[in-house]
CSV table of C-alpha atoms and ligand atoms in Angstrom, one decimal:
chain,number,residue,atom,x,y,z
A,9,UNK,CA,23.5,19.0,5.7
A,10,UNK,CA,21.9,22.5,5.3
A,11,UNK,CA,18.8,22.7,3.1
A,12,UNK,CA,18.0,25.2,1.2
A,13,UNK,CA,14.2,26.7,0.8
A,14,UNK,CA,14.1,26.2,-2.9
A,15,UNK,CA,15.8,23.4,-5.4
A,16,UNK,CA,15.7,23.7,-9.3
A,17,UNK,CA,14.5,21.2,-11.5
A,18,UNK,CA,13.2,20.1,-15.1
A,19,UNK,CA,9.6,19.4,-14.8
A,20,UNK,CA,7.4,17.9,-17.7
A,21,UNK,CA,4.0,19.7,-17.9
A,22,UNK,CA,0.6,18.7,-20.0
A,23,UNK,CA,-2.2,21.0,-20.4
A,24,UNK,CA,-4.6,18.4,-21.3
A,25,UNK,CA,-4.6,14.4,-23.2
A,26,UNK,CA,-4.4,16.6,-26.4
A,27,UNK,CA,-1.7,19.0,-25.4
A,28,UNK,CA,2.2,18.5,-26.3
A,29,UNK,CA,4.1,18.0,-23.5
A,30,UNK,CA,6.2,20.6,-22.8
A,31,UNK,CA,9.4,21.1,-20.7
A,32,UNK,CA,10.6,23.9,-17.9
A,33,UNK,CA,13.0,24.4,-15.9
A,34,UNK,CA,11.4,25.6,-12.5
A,35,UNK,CA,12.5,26.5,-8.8
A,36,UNK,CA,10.2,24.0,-5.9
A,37,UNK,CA,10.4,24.0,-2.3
A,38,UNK,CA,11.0,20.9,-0.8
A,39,UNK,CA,7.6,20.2,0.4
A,40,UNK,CA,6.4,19.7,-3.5
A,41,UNK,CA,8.3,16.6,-3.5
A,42,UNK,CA,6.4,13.7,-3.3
A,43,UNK,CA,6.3,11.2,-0.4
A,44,UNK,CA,9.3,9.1,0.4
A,45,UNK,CA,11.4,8.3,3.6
A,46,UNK,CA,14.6,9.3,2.1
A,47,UNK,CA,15.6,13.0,0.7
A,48,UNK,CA,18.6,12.6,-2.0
A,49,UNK,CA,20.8,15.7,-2.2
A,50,UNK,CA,21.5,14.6,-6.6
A,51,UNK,CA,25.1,14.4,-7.2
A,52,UNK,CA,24.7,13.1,-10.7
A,53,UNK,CA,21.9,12.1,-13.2
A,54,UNK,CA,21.8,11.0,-16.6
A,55,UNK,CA,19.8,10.4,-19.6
A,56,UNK,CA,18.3,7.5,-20.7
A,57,UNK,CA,16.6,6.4,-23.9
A,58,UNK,CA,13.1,6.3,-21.9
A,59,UNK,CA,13.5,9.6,-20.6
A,60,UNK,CA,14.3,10.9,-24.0
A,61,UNK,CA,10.9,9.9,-25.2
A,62,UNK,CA,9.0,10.6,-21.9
A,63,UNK,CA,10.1,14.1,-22.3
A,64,UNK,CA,8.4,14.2,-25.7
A,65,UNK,CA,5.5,13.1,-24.2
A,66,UNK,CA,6.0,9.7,-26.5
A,67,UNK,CA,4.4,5.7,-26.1
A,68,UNK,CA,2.7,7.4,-22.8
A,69,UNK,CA,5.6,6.9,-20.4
A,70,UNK,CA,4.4,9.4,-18.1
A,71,UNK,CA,0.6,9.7,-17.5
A,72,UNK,CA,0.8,12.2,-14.5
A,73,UNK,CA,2.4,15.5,-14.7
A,74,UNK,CA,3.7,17.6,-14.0
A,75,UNK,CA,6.8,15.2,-13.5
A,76,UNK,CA,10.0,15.3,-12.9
A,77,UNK,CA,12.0,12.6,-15.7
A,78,UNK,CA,15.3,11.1,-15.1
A,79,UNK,CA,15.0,7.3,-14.3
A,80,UNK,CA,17.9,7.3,-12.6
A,81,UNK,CA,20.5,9.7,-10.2
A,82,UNK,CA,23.3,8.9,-7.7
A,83,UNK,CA,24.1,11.4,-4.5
A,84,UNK,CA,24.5,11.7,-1.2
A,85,UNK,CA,21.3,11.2,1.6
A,86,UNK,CA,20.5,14.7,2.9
A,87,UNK,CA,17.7,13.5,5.1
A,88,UNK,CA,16.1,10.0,5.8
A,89,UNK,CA,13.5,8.3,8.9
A,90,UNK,CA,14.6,5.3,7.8
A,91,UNK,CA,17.0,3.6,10.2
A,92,UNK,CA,18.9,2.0,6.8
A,93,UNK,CA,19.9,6.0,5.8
A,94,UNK,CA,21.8,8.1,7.4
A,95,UNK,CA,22.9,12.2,6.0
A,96,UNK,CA,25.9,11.7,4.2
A,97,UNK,CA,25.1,8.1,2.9
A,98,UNK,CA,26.1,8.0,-0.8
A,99,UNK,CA,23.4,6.0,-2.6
A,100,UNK,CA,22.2,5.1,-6.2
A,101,UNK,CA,18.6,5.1,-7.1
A,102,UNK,CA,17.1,4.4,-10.5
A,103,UNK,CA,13.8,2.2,-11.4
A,104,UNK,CA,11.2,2.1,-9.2
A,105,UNK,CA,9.0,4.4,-11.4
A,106,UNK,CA,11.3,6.9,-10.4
A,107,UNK,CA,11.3,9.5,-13.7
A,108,UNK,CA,7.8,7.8,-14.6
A,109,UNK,CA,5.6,7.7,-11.6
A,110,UNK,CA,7.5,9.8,-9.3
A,111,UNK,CA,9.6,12.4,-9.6
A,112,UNK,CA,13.0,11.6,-10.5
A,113,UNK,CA,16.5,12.5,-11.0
A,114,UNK,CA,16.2,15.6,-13.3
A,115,UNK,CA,16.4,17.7,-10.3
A,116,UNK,CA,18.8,18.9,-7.2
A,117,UNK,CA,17.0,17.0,-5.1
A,118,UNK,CA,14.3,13.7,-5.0
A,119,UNK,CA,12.3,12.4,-2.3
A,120,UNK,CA,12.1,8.3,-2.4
A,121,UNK,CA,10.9,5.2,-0.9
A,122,UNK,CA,14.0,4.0,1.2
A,123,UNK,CA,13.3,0.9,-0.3
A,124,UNK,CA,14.5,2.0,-3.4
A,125,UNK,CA,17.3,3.5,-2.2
A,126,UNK,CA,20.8,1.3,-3.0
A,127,UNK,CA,23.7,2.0,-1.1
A,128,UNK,CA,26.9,3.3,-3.6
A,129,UNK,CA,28.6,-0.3,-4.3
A,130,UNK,CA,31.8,0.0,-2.8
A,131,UNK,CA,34.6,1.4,-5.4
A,132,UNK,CA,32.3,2.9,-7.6
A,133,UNK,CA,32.4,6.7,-7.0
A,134,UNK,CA,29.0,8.1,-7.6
A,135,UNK,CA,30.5,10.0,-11.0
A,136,UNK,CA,31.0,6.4,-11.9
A,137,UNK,CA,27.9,5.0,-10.9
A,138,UNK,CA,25.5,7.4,-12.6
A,139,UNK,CA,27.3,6.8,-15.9
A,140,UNK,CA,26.7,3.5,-15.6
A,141,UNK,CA,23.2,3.9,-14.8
A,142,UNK,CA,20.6,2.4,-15.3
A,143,UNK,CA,21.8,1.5,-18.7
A,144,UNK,CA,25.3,0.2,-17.0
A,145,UNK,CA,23.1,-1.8,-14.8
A,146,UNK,CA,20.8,-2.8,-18.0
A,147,UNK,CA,24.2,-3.8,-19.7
A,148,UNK,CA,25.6,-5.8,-16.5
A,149,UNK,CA,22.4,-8.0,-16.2
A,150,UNK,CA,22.3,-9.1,-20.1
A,151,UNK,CA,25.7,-10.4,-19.2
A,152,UNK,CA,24.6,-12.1,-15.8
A,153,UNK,CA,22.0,-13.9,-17.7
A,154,UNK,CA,23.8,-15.2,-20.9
A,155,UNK,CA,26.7,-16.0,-18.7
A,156,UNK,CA,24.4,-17.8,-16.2
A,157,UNK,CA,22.8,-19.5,-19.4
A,158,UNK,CA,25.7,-20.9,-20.3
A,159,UNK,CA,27.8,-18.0,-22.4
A,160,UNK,CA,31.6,-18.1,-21.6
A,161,UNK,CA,34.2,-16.8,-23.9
A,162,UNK,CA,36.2,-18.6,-26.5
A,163,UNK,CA,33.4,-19.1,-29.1
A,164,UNK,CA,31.6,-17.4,-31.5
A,165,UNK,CA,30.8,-14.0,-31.3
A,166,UNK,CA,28.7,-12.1,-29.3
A,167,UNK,CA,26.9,-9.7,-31.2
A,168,UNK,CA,25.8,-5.8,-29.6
A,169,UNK,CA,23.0,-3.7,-31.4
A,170,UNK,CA,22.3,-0.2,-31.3
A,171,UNK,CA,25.5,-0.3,-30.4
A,172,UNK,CA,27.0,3.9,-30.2
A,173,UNK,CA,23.6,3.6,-27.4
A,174,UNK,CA,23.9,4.0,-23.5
A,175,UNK,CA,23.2,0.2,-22.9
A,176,UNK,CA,25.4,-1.2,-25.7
A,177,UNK,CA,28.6,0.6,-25.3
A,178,UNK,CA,28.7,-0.4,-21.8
A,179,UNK,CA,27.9,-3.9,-22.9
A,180,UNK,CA,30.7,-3.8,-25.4
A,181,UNK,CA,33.3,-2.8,-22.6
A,182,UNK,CA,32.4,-5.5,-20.3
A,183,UNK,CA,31.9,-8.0,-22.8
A,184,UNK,CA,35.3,-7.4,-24.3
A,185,UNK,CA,36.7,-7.0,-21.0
A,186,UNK,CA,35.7,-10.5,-20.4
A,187,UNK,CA,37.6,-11.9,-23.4
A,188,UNK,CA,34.6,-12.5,-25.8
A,189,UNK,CA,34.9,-11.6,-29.4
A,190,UNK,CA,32.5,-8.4,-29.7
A,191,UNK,CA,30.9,-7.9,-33.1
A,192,UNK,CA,29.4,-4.5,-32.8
A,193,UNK,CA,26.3,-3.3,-35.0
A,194,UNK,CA,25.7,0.4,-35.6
A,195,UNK,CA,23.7,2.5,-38.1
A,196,UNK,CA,26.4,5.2,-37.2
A,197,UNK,CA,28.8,5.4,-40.2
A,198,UNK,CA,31.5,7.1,-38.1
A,199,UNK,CA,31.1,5.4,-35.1
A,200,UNK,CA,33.9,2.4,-35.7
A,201,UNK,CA,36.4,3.9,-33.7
A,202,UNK,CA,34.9,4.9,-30.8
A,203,UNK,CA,33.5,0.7,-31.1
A,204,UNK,CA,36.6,-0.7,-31.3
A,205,UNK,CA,38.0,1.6,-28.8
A,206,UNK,CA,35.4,0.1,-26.6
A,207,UNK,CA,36.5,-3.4,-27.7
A,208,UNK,CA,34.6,-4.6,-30.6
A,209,UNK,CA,37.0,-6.6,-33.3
A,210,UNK,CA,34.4,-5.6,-35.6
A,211,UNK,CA,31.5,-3.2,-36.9
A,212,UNK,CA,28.6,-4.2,-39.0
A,213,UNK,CA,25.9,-1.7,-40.9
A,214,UNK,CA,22.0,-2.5,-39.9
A,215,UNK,CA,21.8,-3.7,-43.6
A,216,UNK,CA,22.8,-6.9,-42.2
A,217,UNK,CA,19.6,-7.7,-40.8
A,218,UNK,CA,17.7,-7.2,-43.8
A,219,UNK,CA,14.7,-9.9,-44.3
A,220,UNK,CA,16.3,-13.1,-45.6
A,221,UNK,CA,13.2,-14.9,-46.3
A,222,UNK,CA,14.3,-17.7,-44.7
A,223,UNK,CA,13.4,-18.9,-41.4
A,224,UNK,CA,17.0,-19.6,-40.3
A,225,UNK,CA,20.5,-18.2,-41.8
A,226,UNK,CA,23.8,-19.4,-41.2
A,227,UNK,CA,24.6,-19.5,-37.1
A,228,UNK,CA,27.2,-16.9,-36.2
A,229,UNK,CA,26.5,-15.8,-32.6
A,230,UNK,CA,26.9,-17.2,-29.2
A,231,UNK,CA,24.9,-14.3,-27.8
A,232,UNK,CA,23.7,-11.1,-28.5
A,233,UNK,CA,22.7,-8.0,-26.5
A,234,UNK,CA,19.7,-6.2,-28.4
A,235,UNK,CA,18.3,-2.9,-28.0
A,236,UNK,CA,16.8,-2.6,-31.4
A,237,UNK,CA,14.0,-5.0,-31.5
A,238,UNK,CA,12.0,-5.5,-34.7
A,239,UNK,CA,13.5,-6.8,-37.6
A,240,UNK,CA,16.7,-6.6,-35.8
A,241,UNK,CA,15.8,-9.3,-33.4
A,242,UNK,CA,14.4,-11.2,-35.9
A,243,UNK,CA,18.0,-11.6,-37.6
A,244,UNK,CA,19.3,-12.4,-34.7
A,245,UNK,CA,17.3,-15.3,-33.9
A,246,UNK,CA,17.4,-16.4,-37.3
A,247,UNK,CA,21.8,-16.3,-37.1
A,248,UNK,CA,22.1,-17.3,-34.0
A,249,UNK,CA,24.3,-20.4,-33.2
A,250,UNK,CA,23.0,-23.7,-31.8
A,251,UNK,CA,22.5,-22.5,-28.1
A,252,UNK,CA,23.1,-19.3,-28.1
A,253,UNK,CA,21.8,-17.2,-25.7
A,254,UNK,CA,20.2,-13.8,-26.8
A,255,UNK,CA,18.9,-11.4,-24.7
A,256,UNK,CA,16.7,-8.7,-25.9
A,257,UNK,CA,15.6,-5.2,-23.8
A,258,UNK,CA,15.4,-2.9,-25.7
A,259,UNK,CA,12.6,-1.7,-28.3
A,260,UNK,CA,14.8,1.7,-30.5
A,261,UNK,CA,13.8,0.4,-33.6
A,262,UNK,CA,10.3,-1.2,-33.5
A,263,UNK,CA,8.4,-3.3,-30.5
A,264,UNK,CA,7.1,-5.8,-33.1
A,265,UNK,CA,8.3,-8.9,-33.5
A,266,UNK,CA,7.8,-11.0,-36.8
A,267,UNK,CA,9.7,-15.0,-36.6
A,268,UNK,CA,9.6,-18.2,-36.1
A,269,UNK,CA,9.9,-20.9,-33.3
A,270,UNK,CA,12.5,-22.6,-35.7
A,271,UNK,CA,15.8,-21.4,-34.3
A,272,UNK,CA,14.5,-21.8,-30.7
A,273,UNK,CA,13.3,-25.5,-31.6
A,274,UNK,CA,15.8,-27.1,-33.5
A,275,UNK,CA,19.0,-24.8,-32.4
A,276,UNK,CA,17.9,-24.6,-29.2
A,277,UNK,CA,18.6,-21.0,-28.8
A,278,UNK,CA,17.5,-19.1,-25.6
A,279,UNK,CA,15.6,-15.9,-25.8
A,280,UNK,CA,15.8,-14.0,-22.5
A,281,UNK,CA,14.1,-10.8,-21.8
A,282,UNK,CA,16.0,-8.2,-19.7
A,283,UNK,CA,13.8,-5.8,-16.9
A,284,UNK,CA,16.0,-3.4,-15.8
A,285,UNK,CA,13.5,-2.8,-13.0
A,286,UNK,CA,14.8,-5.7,-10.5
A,287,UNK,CA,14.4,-6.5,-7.2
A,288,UNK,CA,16.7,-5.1,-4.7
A,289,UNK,CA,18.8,-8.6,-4.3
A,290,UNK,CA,19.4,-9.3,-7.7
A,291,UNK,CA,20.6,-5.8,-8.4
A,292,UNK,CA,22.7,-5.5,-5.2
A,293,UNK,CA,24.3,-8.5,-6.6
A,294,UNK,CA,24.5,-7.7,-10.4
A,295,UNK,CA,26.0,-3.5,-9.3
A,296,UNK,CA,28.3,-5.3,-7.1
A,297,UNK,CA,29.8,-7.1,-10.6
A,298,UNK,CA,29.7,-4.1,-11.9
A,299,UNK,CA,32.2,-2.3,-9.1
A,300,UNK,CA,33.9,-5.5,-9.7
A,301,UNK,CA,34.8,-8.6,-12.1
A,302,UNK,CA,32.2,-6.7,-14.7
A,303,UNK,CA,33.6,-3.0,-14.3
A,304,UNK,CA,34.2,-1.8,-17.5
A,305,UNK,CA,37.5,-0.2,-18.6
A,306,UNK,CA,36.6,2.8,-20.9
A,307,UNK,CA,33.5,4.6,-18.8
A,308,UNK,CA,35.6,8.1,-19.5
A,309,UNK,CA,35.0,7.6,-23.5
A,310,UNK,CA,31.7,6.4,-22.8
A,311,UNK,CA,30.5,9.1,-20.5
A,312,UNK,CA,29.5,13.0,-22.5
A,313,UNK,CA,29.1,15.4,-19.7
A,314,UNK,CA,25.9,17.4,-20.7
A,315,UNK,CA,25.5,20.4,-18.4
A,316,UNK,CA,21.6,20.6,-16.5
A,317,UNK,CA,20.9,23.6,-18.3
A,318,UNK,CA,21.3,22.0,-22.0
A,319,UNK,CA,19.0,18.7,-20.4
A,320,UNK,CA,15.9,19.4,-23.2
A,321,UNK,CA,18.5,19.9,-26.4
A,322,UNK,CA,20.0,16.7,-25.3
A,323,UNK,CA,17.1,14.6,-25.2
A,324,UNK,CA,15.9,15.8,-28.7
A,325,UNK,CA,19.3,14.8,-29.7
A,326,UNK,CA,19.1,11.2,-28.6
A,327,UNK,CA,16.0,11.1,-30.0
A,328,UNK,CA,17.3,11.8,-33.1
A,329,UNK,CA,19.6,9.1,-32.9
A,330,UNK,CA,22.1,11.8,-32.6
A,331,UNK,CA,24.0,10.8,-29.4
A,332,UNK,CA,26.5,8.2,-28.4
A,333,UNK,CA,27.5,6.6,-24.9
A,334,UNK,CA,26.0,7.5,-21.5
A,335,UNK,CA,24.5,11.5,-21.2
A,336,UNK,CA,25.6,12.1,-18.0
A,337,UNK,CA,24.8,15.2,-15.7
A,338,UNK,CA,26.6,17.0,-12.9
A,339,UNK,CA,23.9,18.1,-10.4
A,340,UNK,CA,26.6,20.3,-7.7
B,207,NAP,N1,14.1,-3.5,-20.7
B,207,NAP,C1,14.7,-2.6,-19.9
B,207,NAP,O1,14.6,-2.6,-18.6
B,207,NAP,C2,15.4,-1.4,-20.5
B,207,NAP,C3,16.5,-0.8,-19.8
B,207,NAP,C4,17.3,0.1,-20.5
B,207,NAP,C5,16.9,0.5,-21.8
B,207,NAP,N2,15.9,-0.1,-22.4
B,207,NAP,C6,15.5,0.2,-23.8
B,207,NAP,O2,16.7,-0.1,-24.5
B,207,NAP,C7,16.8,0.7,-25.7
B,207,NAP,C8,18.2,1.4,-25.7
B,207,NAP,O3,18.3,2.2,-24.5
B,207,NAP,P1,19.5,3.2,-24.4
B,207,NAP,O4,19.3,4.0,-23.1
B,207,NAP,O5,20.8,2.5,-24.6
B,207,NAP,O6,19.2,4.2,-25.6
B,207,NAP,P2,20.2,5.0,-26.6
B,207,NAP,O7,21.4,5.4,-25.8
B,207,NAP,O8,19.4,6.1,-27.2
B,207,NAP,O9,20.7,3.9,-27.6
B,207,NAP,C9,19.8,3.3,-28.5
B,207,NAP,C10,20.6,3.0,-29.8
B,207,NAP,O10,19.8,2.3,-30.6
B,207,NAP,C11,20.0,2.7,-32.0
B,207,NAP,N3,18.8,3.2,-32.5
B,207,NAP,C12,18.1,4.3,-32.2
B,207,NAP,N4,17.0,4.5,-33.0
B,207,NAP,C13,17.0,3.4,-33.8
B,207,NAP,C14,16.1,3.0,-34.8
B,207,NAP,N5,15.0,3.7,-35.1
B,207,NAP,N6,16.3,1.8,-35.4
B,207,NAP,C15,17.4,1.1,-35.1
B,207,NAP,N7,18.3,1.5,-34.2
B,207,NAP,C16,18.1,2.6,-33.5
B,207,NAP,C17,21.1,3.7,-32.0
B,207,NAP,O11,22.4,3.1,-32.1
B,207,NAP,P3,23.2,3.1,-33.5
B,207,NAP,O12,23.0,4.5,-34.0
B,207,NAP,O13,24.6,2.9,-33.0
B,207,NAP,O14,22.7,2.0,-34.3
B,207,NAP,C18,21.0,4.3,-30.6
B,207,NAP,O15,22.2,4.8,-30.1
B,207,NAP,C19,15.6,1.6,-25.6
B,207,NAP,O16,14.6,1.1,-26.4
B,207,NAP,C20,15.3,1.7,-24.2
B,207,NAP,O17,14.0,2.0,-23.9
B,207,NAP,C21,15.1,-1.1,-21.8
């Protein structure tokens, strides 16, 4: 694989502590990547909640710049001293800091540690496997955990918040692919159809999870896949069915956490927190579900092609709450 001299990317620059952070698209040479044993030609990147608000310069997700964001990118190995990599190799990176502590996908090419460095799960193309992620992969491993806590379809509902987001539609899909009853909840008013096209048998408005004043409400969910936090969470815990399983990853509408122990003591429900940031094993074996028995059926209405060029006007839309699905970006 030829190289060329110069590759473009979107690089996050501060001044100073009191300086915005500011966003520009620039031309590098090679040798101002950072260290790594692997160089990634990018085939496709996306955008994630996190590098939405890194690229704001918001809750201090980058402390170094300048820095290249995307947490996450799929392509093919252009050059690699690490006997696991070979040129051609089509891999999927994302975590590791990548976006955060290193530079990341935002970019034609990225410079990693090989041992971050996951070979493309076999019959997932690598169009596929950046929209999925890692969101898709956030997604899949709420689902490995409720399911390994016990979750199996034919009960109550499972409920998805924040749920026009990159993690929850792709939650929705698999869960609904998997036969459980999806109960969607969205602050999007014209969002139902594209939920229910996804799988959900029904939508609810945020309202729902108003304060109740009481400590538990009326049990309704066998699980629930959360990327709201707050108050939100709190409802959840407080409707959730004798043991449920709830997992909760995400923080889009407040980290706090106001509640009580009482559904977890006397309905025994589970609380599981989701890292996206796993261990190389686990995630082999949770992307593998994904290319299989997981893969969810609808990643074309989920995935919105955002060219690299319109990268900063698509962030400030997601930050806005103005997006839907997985933001996904064509790097060649
Ligand atoms: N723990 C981990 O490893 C991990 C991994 C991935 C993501 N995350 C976190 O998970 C969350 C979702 O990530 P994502 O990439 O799916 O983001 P996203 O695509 O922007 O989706 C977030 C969704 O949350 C809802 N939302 C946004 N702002 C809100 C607010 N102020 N109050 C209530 N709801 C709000 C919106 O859905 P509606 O408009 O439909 O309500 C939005 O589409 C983020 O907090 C992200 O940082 C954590």
């Amino acid at each position: 694989m030829a190289l060329p001299e110069h590759f473009r990317a979107f690089q996050l620059h501060r001044d100073d502590t009191a300086a915005p952070v500011v966003g520009r698209f620039v031309d590098l040479a090679l040798d101002a990547l950072p260290p790594g044993e692997v160089l990634v030609r990018v085939a496709y990147t996306s955008i994630n909640y996190k590098d939405a608000l890194a690229a704001a310069g918001l809750n201090q997700i980058v402390r170094q710049y300048p820095r290249t964001g995307g947490i996450d990118l799929t392509g093919r190995v252009a050059q690699s001293s690490d006997p696991r990599f070979r040129p051609g190799d089509a891999v999927v990176v994302h975590g590791f800091g990548i976006g955060v502590d290193h530079d990341g996908g935002h970019a034609e090419y990225a410079r990693v540690r090989a041992d971050w460095v996951m070979p493309l799960p076999e019959g997932l193309s690598l169009q596929d496997a950046a929209t999925l992620g890692a969101a898709g992969y956030t997604a899949a491993l709420c689902v490995h955990w409720m399911e390994h806590n016990g979750l199996a379809p034919g009960g109550l509902p499972v409920v998805v918040t924040g749920a026009t987001g990159g993690v929850a539609s792709v939650a929705i899909d698999i869960l609904a692919g998997r036969g459980y009853e999806v109960v969607a909840v969205s602050g999007k008013g014209d969002a139902d159809g594209y939920l229910r096209g996804l799988g959900a048998s029904s939508v609810l408005d945020p309202g729902a999870s108003a304060p109740s004043g009481r400590p538990l409400d009326k049990g309704q969910w066998a699980g629930a896949v959360d990327s709201v936090g707050g108050d939100m969470l709190a409802w959840l815990l407080r409707s959730a069915a004798p043991d449920a399983v709830l997992t909760s990853f995400g923080n889009a509408g407040g980290a706090e956490l106001h509640t009580t122990v009482l559904p977890l003591i006397l309905r025994g429900v589970r609380l599981i927190g989701i890292n996206a940031n796993s261990p190389m094993p686990l995630r082999q074996q949770v992307w593998a579900r994904l290319a299989g028995d997981y893969r969810p059926r609808h990643l074309d209405r989920i995935a919105q092609a955002v060219p690299f060029q319109a990268l900063p006007e698509a962030m400030a839309r997601m930050r806005e709450r103005a997006t839907r699905g997985r933001m996904l970006v064509a790097m060649e």
